[in-house]
C-alpha cells in the first residue's frame, strides 16, 4: 500500500472547484524582488495554472498547536493579522507539488525543534517518490536543457535522487540508459513482491472481530501476536540491544531473524510510523497515553476504524475557534485519501488473486488430485448416513475437523492429515508421479482411521463455527508442517528436506554440528536429487570456519554417506560440493575440501580417483597459500596413492612427490615423509619399480646436482633428494625380505623371539614401520630370523633384491660420497645419517659382511701405503667421515668401538705422515664430537697421537684438541685434555708446542674453573716471556691469532690482565722488527685481533695504559706497510680517545653527585640526631627551627 503520489495531483481548476471559498493570495509584482519558479523546474505548476493559494480564512493550528503569522494583502478587509496553521501550509505545499519548498520547510521546523508529522511521514515514505510505470512523465516536464527526466521508479527518497546524472550534456548512450532502466525495473519488481508479501501476511494474520471481542472481554486471554507487531517489536528490541552495548546478543538476535532488515524501519511494514524506543515506552507505560488526534496523520494509511469517532469530525476542545470551512476541508481531504488507498488495495488484491489462480493452474497441470483421497471421501460420505444409529463410525465429510477445513486444498496423499489441513501448494515441491503412486498404494493398504462420533444433530455450519474457537495455525509454512504427520519414511525425508533449510540458519554456530546426522540422513534417503544437492550444500556450508573437531564430524558424516549411497552418488553429489569450495576465501573451508578428498578416496570410482580427485589435489598443492591446507593435500595424496591402480599415473605421482618435498613449509615436508612417500613406495613395490625406477631416479638427480654444483652445491636440493631416499629405506628392506628365498618357509605358528626395541631406527610414522609394511610384528620376527641365518650361513645366491642393494646401490652411494665436498658439514651430516639408518635397518650382519668391506677396499689403510702419495687421495674426501660416523657408529659394542678407534688412529697417522690435508679427519672429529658419548673415545685417539713417535702425528693430535674441547665437560678437560696438552708442550719440537696454542685458547674461552685457567695462563705466559721463544715468528703469529679469536669471549679479568698487555708488548716489539715480511704478518694479525677486541668493554685504565698505546704502535707500522689500514686505525684511536674523555666527564659528574649526596646525608644525620636529643616539650621542638642570632 502506498500513499498519495503528489506528482499525479493537479493544482489547476480542480483545486479551485474543491475550495470555492478560499481566499486567493495575490501574485507578487516584479517590484517585490522575489523571483518566480524557474522555467525548467519539473516540480513547478504549469504556466497556465493558478497561483498556489493559502487558507487565510481563520486560525488553523497544527497538531502541536503552533502557527505562523501571515500579513494580509491590502485588498483584505480589516487590518488585523491572521495566523495560519503550519500543517495547512505543509498540506498546501504538498498539494501544489512544491516539494523542495516543503523539504526546506520541514528542515527549518526540525532545526527549531518543531517536527510536523505530515512532513515527517511524507518524506520518510519511499512510496511518495516512486513514479507509476504506466504513467510516463509529461512532455513539458523537463529539467533544464538536459531534456526529459529519464528515470524509472526506484526505491529512493527525494534526497537520494541523482540529479547529477541529468547534466547539460544531454542524454547518455542508449546502452547505459538501458542498463540503468533494467536495474531500476528489477528494484521496482522487488518492491512489488515485498508489498505483496506484506499485504498477504497482513491479510492472513487478521483476527476475526468476534475473537477480538473475546480477548477484550477476557483480559487474561492474550491475543496472539501479529506478524506486523512481531517485526516492530523485533526492531525495537534490536535497537535497544545496540544502544546498550549488547552487541553479541544483537548479532545472535539478527541471525535468528534473518528475514528482517534491522537497519531500515520501513522493512517492518507499509507506512508504519516508528514508535518511541523501548525505554520511552517503559517510562510512559504507567501514564495515560496522549490523545490519538495529536498523532494521526492522513497521509500514512492509518486504519481509521480504530480511531475515536470525534477524532476527525469534531474540533479539539482546546481549539474552539476552528472554522466550519476548515473542518469540511479536512473531511474532504481524508475522504480523498481513503478513496485512493482503497483503489490501490483493490488493485493489489486483484493481482494477488490472479497470481494465486495461476499457481493453482500450474499445480493442476503437474499432478491431478489423488484418487485414494476421493475414494476415502466417498467411503466416508456413505458411512456418515448411519452415524445416528451407530456410535462408532468412520470419519465422514460431516466430521467436524473436516468441516472446518473442507475448502482448503488437499495434499498429494503423502500424509495422514490429523486436522484435515494441508500446506498451501505453492510451498511444496510435488514428488514425481511414480513416487506419488507408491504413496497412494501405501495409503490404500492402511485401514481407515475411526473416531467416536457423538449422537448429536448439529448443523455443519454450527459445528464449523464452534470449532473455529480451537486455536490452530495452518496458514503458515511451519503450521502446515506441524499439522501433518508423515505416514512413511519417504514422507519423513520430504518433510525434513523442506524444514532443514529453515532450521539451520536459526541454530547457533557453535552448535550446528548437532544437525550433521539429520542432514546426512535426509540427504541419503531423500528421493529428489535437487533437494539432496541442497542438503549437501548446507552440510559443507554449515559452519563458516569449522575447527578441527567440527571438520572431523563433517568428514565422518561424509564417509558414512559414501558407504551408504555408493560410488556413483558420491561422484555425482559429494564431489561437486568439494569442487565448489576449492578456492574458498577461508582456509578452513579449503582444508575441509582437502581432507574430504582423502577421506572419500576409498569410496570413489577408480577412474575418478585417479583423474579428477588427483587433479584437484595437485591444483591445491601448487596454488594454495595456507600451510595447513597443503599439509592436508599431501596427506590426501598419500591416501590416493594407496588406492590408485593406474600404472600410467606413476610419473605424475613422482612429480608430486618432488613438488611437495620442495615446499617451503616444514609441516608440509614432514607430511610428505610421514604419509605420501610410504604410500607411494608401497604402490611402486606392487609395480616392481621401487628399486628399478624410483630409487635410481633419485640417485640420478643427486649425481646431476653434484655435477652442476662443483663450486656452489645447492645443499637444500641435496637434502630434499637424500631425505626422500632415507624414507625409502624401510620399504626397500621390506622388499628384500618379501622377495628372499626363505619367505615361503616363514612359520608364524612356532615361537619367535620378540624384536629388540633398538633393532630398527625410530620410524617417522607408522607407515615407515617395517612391521606395518610386512603386515605384523610376528611375521617380521620370523622373517628376521631367517634373514640373519641366510646372510650368515647360506649367502645371497638367487636373492635378486639383496644383490641389487649390494652390487648396485652401495657402490653408487660410495661413489657419490667420494664426490662430496668434505668441508660442507651439512652434506657430511646428511649422508652420515643416511648410512646410519641404512645399516641399522639392514642389520649388523649385513653391515659387517656387505657394507664395511666395500668401504675398506676403497680406503686401503695398509702399512705399505703409508708413505705412498698415490692411492690415498680418497682419505681426503668425505668418504672418511661418512664411513666413521655413518657406518662404524651404528653399533656400540666393544669390538665396534675398537674398530672406530683403530680407523681414526690409522687415518690420523696416514694423513700426518703423508702431509695430506686434514679436512676429512677434522670433519670426523667435528661430527663425532657433537655427541658426548664419543668424547672419551676421541680422547683415546688423541692420546695415541700425543705419544706417537712422529712429530707430525703429535702436531695433528694437538690441532685436533681444539675441535673436541668445545662441548666437553670441564672434568674431562681437566682430567685428560689439559695433561695431554701440557705433555705436548714439554716436547723438544717447537712446531708441536705451537700447535697446542689454539687448544689452550679454547680452554680459556670455554672453561670457568680457576685452577685450570691459571695453569693455561702460566703455559701461555711461558710462551711469551721465555727468551727461547723471542725469535719464534710462527709462535707469535699463532698467539696473536688465538688472542683475537678467544679474547671477546674469554673472562674479562683474563682479557684485561693478560691478553691486552701482551698484545701491547707484541705491537711495540714489532715496531723494531727488521724483517719486513715478518713485520707485515705480525701487523696484519694484530690488526685483526684489535678489531675483534675493540667491541669489548675495556676499563679506562687498561684503555689508556695498553689498548691505546698498542693501537698507536700498530698505526706506526701500518703507516709504512698499509696506508688503508692506517686510516682505519686512526679512526679507532679517535673513537677510543672520545670514549675516555666522555667517561672521565661522567666520572667527574658522578663524583660531584656522590659528594652532594654525602653532604645531604651528613646534614640529615645531624638533623635526626638533634631531633633525638629533644624532649617532648613543644617549645623546645620549636627552638630547633629558629635561626641562630
Short mmCIF file of C-alpha atoms in Angstrom, two decimals, residues 166-594:
data_model
loop_
_atom_site.label_atom_id
_atom_site.label_comp_id
_atom_site.label_asym_id
_atom_site.label_seq_id
_atom_site.Cartn_x
_atom_site.Cartn_y
_atom_site.Cartn_z
CA UNK A 166 20.90 14.53 -15.90
CA UNK A 167 23.53 17.08 -16.80
CA UNK A 168 23.73 19.60 -19.61
CA UNK A 169 25.49 17.06 -21.79
CA UNK A 170 22.19 15.61 -22.91
CA UNK A 171 21.02 12.00 -22.67
CA UNK A 172 23.55 9.25 -22.07
CA UNK A 173 24.28 6.50 -24.53
CA UNK A 174 21.45 4.08 -25.17
CA UNK A 175 23.24 1.11 -23.64
CA UNK A 176 23.86 2.98 -20.36
CA UNK A 177 20.20 4.06 -20.22
CA UNK A 178 19.06 0.50 -20.83
CA UNK A 179 21.32 -0.80 -18.05
CA UNK A 180 20.03 1.81 -15.60
CA UNK A 181 16.41 1.11 -16.53
CA UNK A 182 16.90 -2.63 -16.17
CA UNK A 183 18.37 -2.19 -12.72
CA UNK A 184 15.57 0.10 -11.60
CA UNK A 185 12.97 -2.21 -13.11
CA UNK A 186 14.41 -5.08 -11.09
CA UNK A 187 14.33 -2.99 -7.92
CA UNK A 188 10.74 -2.00 -8.65
CA UNK A 189 9.73 -5.62 -9.09
CA UNK A 190 11.39 -6.48 -5.79
CA UNK A 191 9.41 -3.68 -4.16
CA UNK A 192 6.16 -5.01 -5.61
CA UNK A 193 6.98 -8.50 -4.35
CA UNK A 194 7.73 -7.13 -0.87
CA UNK A 195 4.45 -5.16 -0.87
CA UNK A 196 2.53 -8.23 -1.93
CA UNK A 197 4.13 -10.31 0.78
CA UNK A 198 3.34 -7.71 3.43
CA UNK A 199 -0.26 -7.37 2.24
CA UNK A 200 -0.71 -11.12 2.17
CA UNK A 201 0.79 -11.51 5.61
CA UNK A 202 -1.36 -8.74 7.00
CA UNK A 203 -4.46 -10.22 5.42
CA UNK A 204 -3.70 -13.71 6.70
CA UNK A 205 -2.95 -12.58 10.23
CA UNK A 206 -6.13 -10.58 10.82
CA UNK A 207 -8.00 -11.80 13.88
CA UNK A 208 -11.77 -12.08 13.44
CA UNK A 209 -13.77 -9.42 15.15
CA UNK A 210 -15.56 -11.99 17.29
CA UNK A 211 -12.27 -13.26 18.68
CA UNK A 212 -11.07 -9.71 19.24
CA UNK A 213 -14.14 -9.08 21.33
CA UNK A 214 -13.44 -12.25 23.28
CA UNK A 215 -9.94 -11.02 24.02
CA UNK A 216 -11.19 -7.65 25.12
CA UNK A 217 -13.80 -9.21 27.38
CA UNK A 218 -11.29 -11.66 28.88
CA UNK A 219 -8.05 -9.82 29.67
CA UNK A 220 -6.42 -12.98 30.98
CA UNK A 221 -6.51 -14.44 27.46
CA UNK A 222 -3.72 -12.80 25.49
CA UNK A 223 -4.32 -12.06 21.84
CA UNK A 224 -1.70 -13.78 19.62
CA UNK A 225 0.97 -11.52 18.23
CA UNK A 226 0.54 -10.42 14.66
CA UNK A 227 3.42 -10.60 12.17
CA UNK A 228 3.49 -6.82 11.87
CA UNK A 229 3.64 -6.42 15.63
CA UNK A 230 6.35 -9.06 15.87
CA UNK A 231 8.53 -7.27 13.29
CA UNK A 232 8.04 -3.92 15.05
CA UNK A 233 8.95 -5.38 18.45
CA UNK A 234 11.96 -7.16 16.93
CA UNK A 235 13.20 -3.85 15.53
CA UNK A 236 12.78 -2.09 18.89
CA UNK A 237 14.47 -4.91 20.82
CA UNK A 238 17.44 -4.94 18.43
CA UNK A 239 17.68 -1.16 18.67
CA UNK A 240 17.70 -1.39 22.48
CA UNK A 241 20.46 -4.05 22.43
CA UNK A 242 22.66 -1.93 20.17
CA UNK A 243 22.17 1.25 22.17
CA UNK A 244 23.13 -0.51 25.41
CA UNK A 245 26.28 -2.25 24.06
CA UNK A 246 24.77 -5.76 23.90
CA UNK A 247 26.42 -6.32 20.53
CA UNK A 248 26.82 -10.10 20.71
CA UNK A 249 23.20 -10.50 21.74
CA UNK A 250 22.19 -8.22 18.88
CA UNK A 251 24.16 -10.31 16.39
CA UNK A 252 22.57 -13.53 17.65
CA UNK A 253 19.14 -11.90 17.59
CA UNK A 254 19.71 -10.75 13.99
CA UNK A 255 20.82 -14.25 12.96
CA UNK A 256 17.67 -15.73 14.44
CA UNK A 257 15.54 -13.22 12.50
CA UNK A 258 17.35 -13.28 9.19
CA UNK A 259 14.14 -12.43 7.28
CA UNK A 260 14.12 -8.88 8.67
CA UNK A 261 16.35 -5.90 7.93
CA UNK A 262 17.12 -4.24 11.29
CA UNK A 263 18.79 -1.24 9.69
CA UNK A 264 15.64 0.02 7.95
CA UNK A 265 12.40 0.74 9.77
CA UNK A 266 10.42 0.70 6.51
CA UNK A 267 11.13 -3.04 6.33
CA UNK A 268 8.66 -3.53 9.19
CA UNK A 269 5.61 -2.66 7.11
CA UNK A 270 3.92 -0.25 4.79
CA UNK A 271 3.52 3.33 6.03
CA UNK A 272 4.02 2.40 9.65
CA UNK A 273 5.29 5.32 11.76
CA UNK A 274 8.20 4.43 14.01
CA UNK A 275 7.19 4.31 17.70
CA UNK A 276 9.42 5.55 20.53
CA UNK A 277 12.21 3.29 21.75
CA UNK A 278 11.70 0.67 24.46
CA UNK A 279 12.97 2.91 27.23
CA UNK A 280 10.46 5.63 26.34
CA UNK A 281 7.66 3.07 26.10
CA UNK A 282 8.59 1.68 29.52
CA UNK A 283 8.66 5.14 31.10
CA UNK A 284 5.29 6.04 29.61
CA UNK A 285 3.58 2.71 30.29
CA UNK A 286 2.16 3.88 33.62
CA UNK A 287 0.89 7.24 32.36
CA UNK A 288 -2.15 7.92 30.22
CA UNK A 289 -1.29 7.93 26.54
CA UNK A 290 -1.58 11.19 24.66
CA UNK A 291 -4.64 11.91 22.58
CA UNK A 292 -4.73 9.99 19.35
CA UNK A 293 -5.78 13.08 17.42
CA UNK A 294 -2.33 14.51 18.07
CA UNK A 295 -0.66 11.57 16.32
CA UNK A 296 -2.95 10.61 13.44
CA UNK A 297 -1.76 11.69 10.00
CA UNK A 298 -3.91 11.13 6.95
CA UNK A 299 -1.00 10.52 4.59
CA UNK A 300 0.29 7.33 6.15
CA UNK A 301 -2.63 4.98 5.69
CA UNK A 302 -3.93 4.71 9.27
CA UNK A 303 -6.80 2.31 9.96
CA UNK A 304 -9.49 4.87 10.62
CA UNK A 305 -11.89 2.34 12.09
CA UNK A 306 -9.71 2.13 15.20
CA UNK A 307 -9.86 5.89 15.83
CA UNK A 308 -12.42 7.58 18.11
CA UNK A 309 -15.40 8.95 16.30
CA UNK A 310 -14.76 12.56 17.24
CA UNK A 311 -11.12 12.47 16.22
CA UNK A 312 -11.86 13.79 12.75
CA UNK A 313 -15.35 15.28 12.74
CA UNK A 314 -15.07 17.31 15.92
CA UNK A 315 -12.80 20.14 16.84
CA UNK A 316 -10.35 19.71 19.67
CA UNK A 317 -11.79 21.15 22.86
CA UNK A 318 -8.71 23.31 23.24
CA UNK A 319 -9.35 24.95 19.84
CA UNK A 320 -12.98 26.11 19.83
CA UNK A 321 -12.35 28.77 17.18
CA UNK A 322 -11.69 26.31 14.27
CA UNK A 323 -13.99 27.29 11.41
CA UNK A 324 -16.54 25.02 9.80
CA UNK A 325 -14.86 25.58 6.43
CA UNK A 326 -11.60 24.07 7.60
CA UNK A 327 -13.44 21.09 9.09
CA UNK A 328 -15.10 20.46 5.76
CA UNK A 329 -11.74 20.78 4.06
CA UNK A 330 -10.16 18.17 6.35
CA UNK A 331 -13.05 15.77 5.81
CA UNK A 332 -12.78 16.11 2.04
CA UNK A 333 -9.07 15.52 2.13
CA UNK A 334 -9.46 12.43 4.29
CA UNK A 335 -12.15 11.02 2.02
CA UNK A 336 -9.95 11.57 -0.98
CA UNK A 337 -7.04 9.82 0.70
CA UNK A 338 -9.27 6.90 1.68
CA UNK A 339 -10.56 6.51 -1.86
CA UNK A 340 -7.03 6.41 -3.24
CA UNK A 341 -5.91 3.84 -0.68
CA UNK A 342 -8.94 1.66 -1.26
CA UNK A 343 -8.44 1.70 -5.01
CA UNK A 344 -4.80 0.70 -4.66
CA UNK A 345 -5.72 -2.00 -2.19
CA UNK A 346 -8.29 -3.44 -4.60
CA UNK A 347 -5.74 -3.37 -7.41
CA UNK A 348 -3.14 -5.26 -5.37
CA UNK A 349 -5.74 -7.73 -4.13
CA UNK A 350 -6.71 -8.42 -7.72
CA UNK A 351 -3.11 -9.06 -8.62
CA UNK A 352 -2.74 -11.44 -5.67
CA UNK A 353 -5.82 -13.39 -6.75
CA UNK A 354 -4.54 -13.54 -10.29
CA UNK A 355 -1.19 -14.92 -9.13
CA UNK A 356 -2.91 -17.47 -6.91
CA UNK A 357 -5.09 -18.64 -9.78
CA UNK A 358 -2.01 -19.04 -11.97
CA UNK A 359 -0.31 -21.11 -9.26
CA UNK A 360 -3.41 -23.30 -8.94
CA UNK A 361 -3.47 -23.82 -12.69
CA UNK A 362 0.17 -24.84 -12.77
CA UNK A 363 -0.36 -27.23 -9.86
CA UNK A 364 -3.27 -28.90 -11.61
CA UNK A 365 -1.17 -29.38 -14.76
CA UNK A 366 1.61 -31.06 -12.77
CA UNK A 367 -0.46 -33.59 -10.84
CA UNK A 368 -4.14 -34.42 -10.59
CA UNK A 369 -5.95 -35.00 -7.26
CA UNK A 370 -5.13 -38.46 -5.90
CA UNK A 371 -7.88 -40.99 -6.40
CA UNK A 372 -7.20 -42.50 -3.00
CA UNK A 373 -8.42 -39.38 -1.26
CA UNK A 374 -11.55 -39.35 -3.41
CA UNK A 375 -12.25 -42.95 -2.60
CA UNK A 376 -11.83 -42.32 1.07
CA UNK A 377 -14.08 -39.30 0.83
CA UNK A 378 -16.85 -41.22 -0.87
CA UNK A 379 -16.50 -44.01 1.62
CA UNK A 380 -16.73 -41.58 4.48
CA UNK A 381 -19.75 -39.92 2.93
CA UNK A 382 -21.54 -43.21 2.65
CA UNK A 383 -20.69 -44.09 6.21
CA UNK A 384 -21.94 -40.78 7.52
CA UNK A 385 -25.54 -41.70 6.76
CA UNK A 386 -25.56 -44.28 9.54
CA UNK A 387 -23.97 -42.08 12.18
CA UNK A 388 -27.28 -41.59 14.00
CA UNK A 389 -27.64 -45.29 14.77
CA UNK A 390 -24.04 -46.35 15.35
CA UNK A 391 -21.89 -44.70 17.99
CA UNK A 392 -18.62 -45.66 16.29
CA UNK A 393 -18.33 -44.82 12.60
CA UNK A 394 -15.62 -43.90 10.18
CA UNK A 395 -14.63 -40.36 9.50
CA UNK A 396 -17.06 -38.74 7.07
CA UNK A 397 -17.48 -35.48 5.26
CA UNK A 398 -19.50 -34.20 8.22
CA UNK A 399 -16.59 -34.79 10.57
CA UNK A 400 -16.11 -31.51 12.50
CA UNK A 401 -12.45 -31.28 11.64
CA UNK A 402 -13.24 -31.94 8.02
CA UNK A 403 -15.96 -29.32 8.06
CA UNK A 404 -13.57 -26.69 9.31
CA UNK A 405 -11.04 -27.21 6.56
CA UNK A 406 -13.07 -28.76 3.76
CA UNK A 407 -12.43 -25.83 1.46
CA UNK A 408 -8.64 -25.87 1.83
CA UNK A 409 -6.52 -27.58 -0.88
CA UNK A 410 -5.72 -31.22 -0.21
CA UNK A 411 -2.29 -32.78 -0.22
CA UNK A 412 -0.95 -35.35 -2.62
CA UNK A 413 -1.82 -38.33 -0.46
CA UNK A 414 1.56 -38.45 1.19
CA UNK A 415 0.40 -37.74 4.72
CA UNK A 416 -2.13 -38.78 7.32
CA UNK A 417 -3.86 -35.45 7.99
CA UNK A 418 -4.68 -35.15 11.68
CA UNK A 419 -6.67 -31.94 11.14
CA UNK A 420 -7.62 -32.05 7.52
CA UNK A 421 -5.44 -29.01 6.85
CA UNK A 422 -2.66 -29.03 4.29
CA UNK A 423 0.07 -26.61 3.45
CA UNK A 424 -0.53 -24.18 0.59
CA UNK A 425 0.51 -25.88 -2.58
CA UNK A 426 2.88 -23.11 -3.53
CA UNK A 427 5.18 -24.05 -0.65
CA UNK A 428 5.57 -27.69 -1.60
CA UNK A 429 7.51 -29.28 -4.40
CA UNK A 430 5.45 -32.27 -5.58
CA UNK A 431 7.33 -35.54 -5.93
CA UNK A 432 7.41 -37.44 -9.13
CA UNK A 433 4.34 -39.32 -10.37
CA UNK A 434 5.99 -42.65 -9.71
CA UNK A 435 6.64 -41.77 -6.08
CA UNK A 436 3.11 -40.45 -5.67
CA UNK A 437 1.63 -43.69 -6.95
CA UNK A 438 3.73 -45.61 -4.43
CA UNK A 439 2.45 -43.43 -1.63
CA UNK A 440 -1.15 -43.88 -2.80
CA UNK A 441 -0.77 -47.64 -2.80
CA UNK A 442 0.55 -47.49 0.77
CA UNK A 443 -2.45 -45.45 1.83
CA UNK A 444 -4.83 -47.90 0.23
CA UNK A 445 -3.27 -50.74 2.19
CA UNK A 446 -3.84 -48.94 5.51
CA UNK A 447 -7.13 -49.49 7.38
CA UNK A 448 -9.28 -46.35 7.72
CA UNK A 449 -8.86 -44.41 10.95
CA UNK A 450 -12.05 -44.46 13.03
CA UNK A 451 -13.26 -41.90 15.58
CA UNK A 452 -16.11 -41.96 18.06
CA UNK A 453 -18.92 -39.70 16.82
CA UNK A 454 -21.40 -38.22 19.29
CA UNK A 455 -25.05 -38.93 18.73
CA UNK A 456 -25.87 -35.29 18.07
CA UNK A 457 -27.73 -33.39 15.37
CA UNK A 458 -25.68 -30.27 14.91
CA UNK A 459 -25.67 -28.43 11.63
CA UNK A 460 -22.37 -28.32 9.76
CA UNK A 461 -22.37 -24.54 9.96
CA UNK A 462 -22.75 -24.65 13.74
CA UNK A 463 -20.01 -27.26 14.01
CA UNK A 464 -17.71 -25.11 11.91
CA UNK A 465 -18.41 -22.03 13.99
CA UNK A 466 -17.95 -23.99 17.20
CA UNK A 467 -14.63 -25.49 16.14
CA UNK A 468 -13.35 -22.11 15.00
CA UNK A 469 -12.54 -21.44 18.64
CA UNK A 470 -9.89 -24.19 18.53
CA UNK A 471 -6.71 -22.20 18.15
CA UNK A 472 -4.88 -23.94 15.32
CA UNK A 473 -2.40 -22.33 12.95
CA UNK A 474 -2.24 -23.80 9.47
CA UNK A 475 -1.92 -20.66 7.40
CA UNK A 476 1.91 -20.61 7.54
CA UNK A 477 4.64 -22.92 6.32
CA UNK A 478 5.50 -24.15 9.79
CA UNK A 479 1.86 -24.56 10.75
CA UNK A 480 1.21 -26.72 7.73
CA UNK A 481 4.22 -28.90 8.56
CA UNK A 482 3.16 -29.27 12.18
CA UNK A 483 -0.43 -30.12 11.25
CA UNK A 484 0.54 -33.24 9.32
CA UNK A 485 2.22 -36.49 10.27
CA UNK A 486 4.12 -38.44 7.63
CA UNK A 487 2.94 -41.98 7.00
CA UNK A 488 6.19 -43.38 5.51
CA UNK A 489 9.94 -42.94 5.63
CA UNK A 490 9.93 -41.17 2.30
CA UNK A 491 7.37 -38.73 3.61
CA UNK A 492 9.60 -38.06 6.60
CA UNK A 493 12.52 -37.40 4.25
CA UNK A 494 10.40 -34.99 2.23
CA UNK A 495 9.35 -33.15 5.34
CA UNK A 496 12.96 -32.92 6.60
CA UNK A 497 14.11 -31.73 3.20
CA UNK A 498 11.66 -28.85 3.41
CA UNK A 499 12.27 -27.96 7.04
CA UNK A 500 16.05 -28.23 7.38
CA UNK A 501 16.87 -25.21 5.17
CA UNK A 502 14.73 -23.13 7.55
CA UNK A 503 16.13 -24.69 10.72
CA UNK A 504 19.85 -24.40 10.02
CA UNK A 505 20.12 -20.57 9.87
CA UNK A 506 18.38 -20.30 13.24
CA UNK A 507 20.80 -22.60 15.08
CA UNK A 508 23.79 -21.10 16.87
CA UNK A 509 27.07 -21.51 15.02
CA UNK A 510 28.70 -23.28 17.96
CA UNK A 511 26.02 -26.00 17.96
CA UNK A 512 25.36 -26.52 14.28
CA UNK A 513 27.38 -29.74 14.16
CA UNK A 514 24.45 -31.30 16.06
CA UNK A 515 22.49 -31.06 12.80
CA UNK A 516 25.00 -33.13 10.80
CA UNK A 517 23.32 -36.53 11.44
CA UNK A 518 19.93 -35.14 10.48
CA UNK A 519 21.23 -33.50 7.30
CA UNK A 520 23.14 -36.61 6.21
CA UNK A 521 20.28 -38.98 6.91
CA UNK A 522 17.91 -36.81 4.91
CA UNK A 523 20.42 -36.41 2.08
CA UNK A 524 20.89 -40.18 1.92
CA UNK A 525 17.21 -41.09 1.78
CA UNK A 526 15.55 -38.12 0.07
CA UNK A 527 14.07 -39.10 -3.33
CA UNK A 528 14.64 -35.75 -5.05
CA UNK A 529 18.17 -35.06 -6.43
CA UNK A 530 17.68 -31.30 -6.21
CA UNK A 531 16.83 -31.48 -2.52
CA UNK A 532 19.76 -33.80 -1.85
CA UNK A 533 22.11 -31.36 -3.52
CA UNK A 534 20.71 -28.53 -1.43
CA UNK A 535 21.18 -30.52 1.78
CA UNK A 536 24.78 -31.43 0.95
CA UNK A 537 25.43 -27.80 0.11
CA UNK A 538 24.11 -26.92 3.56
CA UNK A 539 26.42 -29.55 5.08
CA UNK A 540 29.57 -28.10 3.52
CA UNK A 541 28.47 -24.54 4.35
CA UNK A 542 27.11 -25.39 7.77
CA UNK A 543 29.88 -23.60 9.66
CA UNK A 544 31.70 -20.61 8.25
CA UNK A 545 35.13 -21.56 9.62
CA UNK A 546 34.93 -25.08 11.06
CA UNK A 547 37.57 -26.06 13.62
CA UNK A 548 39.30 -29.44 13.82
CA UNK A 549 36.55 -31.17 15.76
CA UNK A 550 33.80 -29.82 13.54
CA UNK A 551 35.69 -30.84 10.40
CA UNK A 552 36.11 -34.32 11.83
CA UNK A 553 32.37 -34.56 12.36
CA UNK A 554 31.65 -33.45 8.82
CA UNK A 555 34.23 -35.88 7.40
CA UNK A 556 32.79 -38.72 9.46
CA UNK A 557 29.39 -37.91 8.08
CA UNK A 558 30.68 -37.77 4.51
CA UNK A 559 32.26 -41.21 4.88
CA UNK A 560 29.05 -42.61 6.34
CA UNK A 561 27.13 -41.07 3.45
CA UNK A 562 29.55 -42.57 0.93
CA UNK A 563 29.29 -46.03 2.49
CA UNK A 564 25.52 -45.85 2.29
CA UNK A 565 24.96 -44.50 -1.21
CA UNK A 566 27.82 -45.99 -3.18
CA UNK A 567 30.44 -44.61 -5.57
CA UNK A 568 28.06 -43.28 -8.23
CA UNK A 569 26.21 -40.91 -5.93
CA UNK A 570 29.44 -39.93 -4.17
CA UNK A 571 30.81 -38.82 -7.53
CA UNK A 572 27.61 -37.06 -8.55
CA UNK A 573 26.66 -35.43 -5.24
CA UNK A 574 29.64 -35.08 -2.89
CA UNK A 575 32.48 -34.26 -5.27
CA UNK A 576 30.73 -31.19 -6.77
CA UNK A 577 30.47 -29.73 -3.26
CA UNK A 578 34.23 -30.15 -2.86
CA UNK A 579 34.93 -28.64 -6.25
CA UNK A 580 32.83 -25.55 -5.48
CA UNK A 581 34.90 -24.69 -2.40
CA UNK A 582 38.35 -25.44 -3.76
CA UNK A 583 39.07 -21.68 -3.95
CA UNK A 584 37.07 -20.56 -0.91
CA UNK A 585 38.40 -17.48 0.84
CA UNK A 586 38.56 -19.18 4.25
CA UNK A 587 41.44 -21.69 4.64
CA UNK A 588 39.34 -23.83 6.99
CA UNK A 589 36.88 -24.49 4.18
CA UNK A 590 39.66 -25.35 1.74
CA UNK A 591 41.14 -27.58 4.42
CA UNK A 592 37.80 -29.37 4.63
CA UNK A 593 37.92 -29.95 0.87
CA UNK A 594 41.46 -31.33 1.01
#
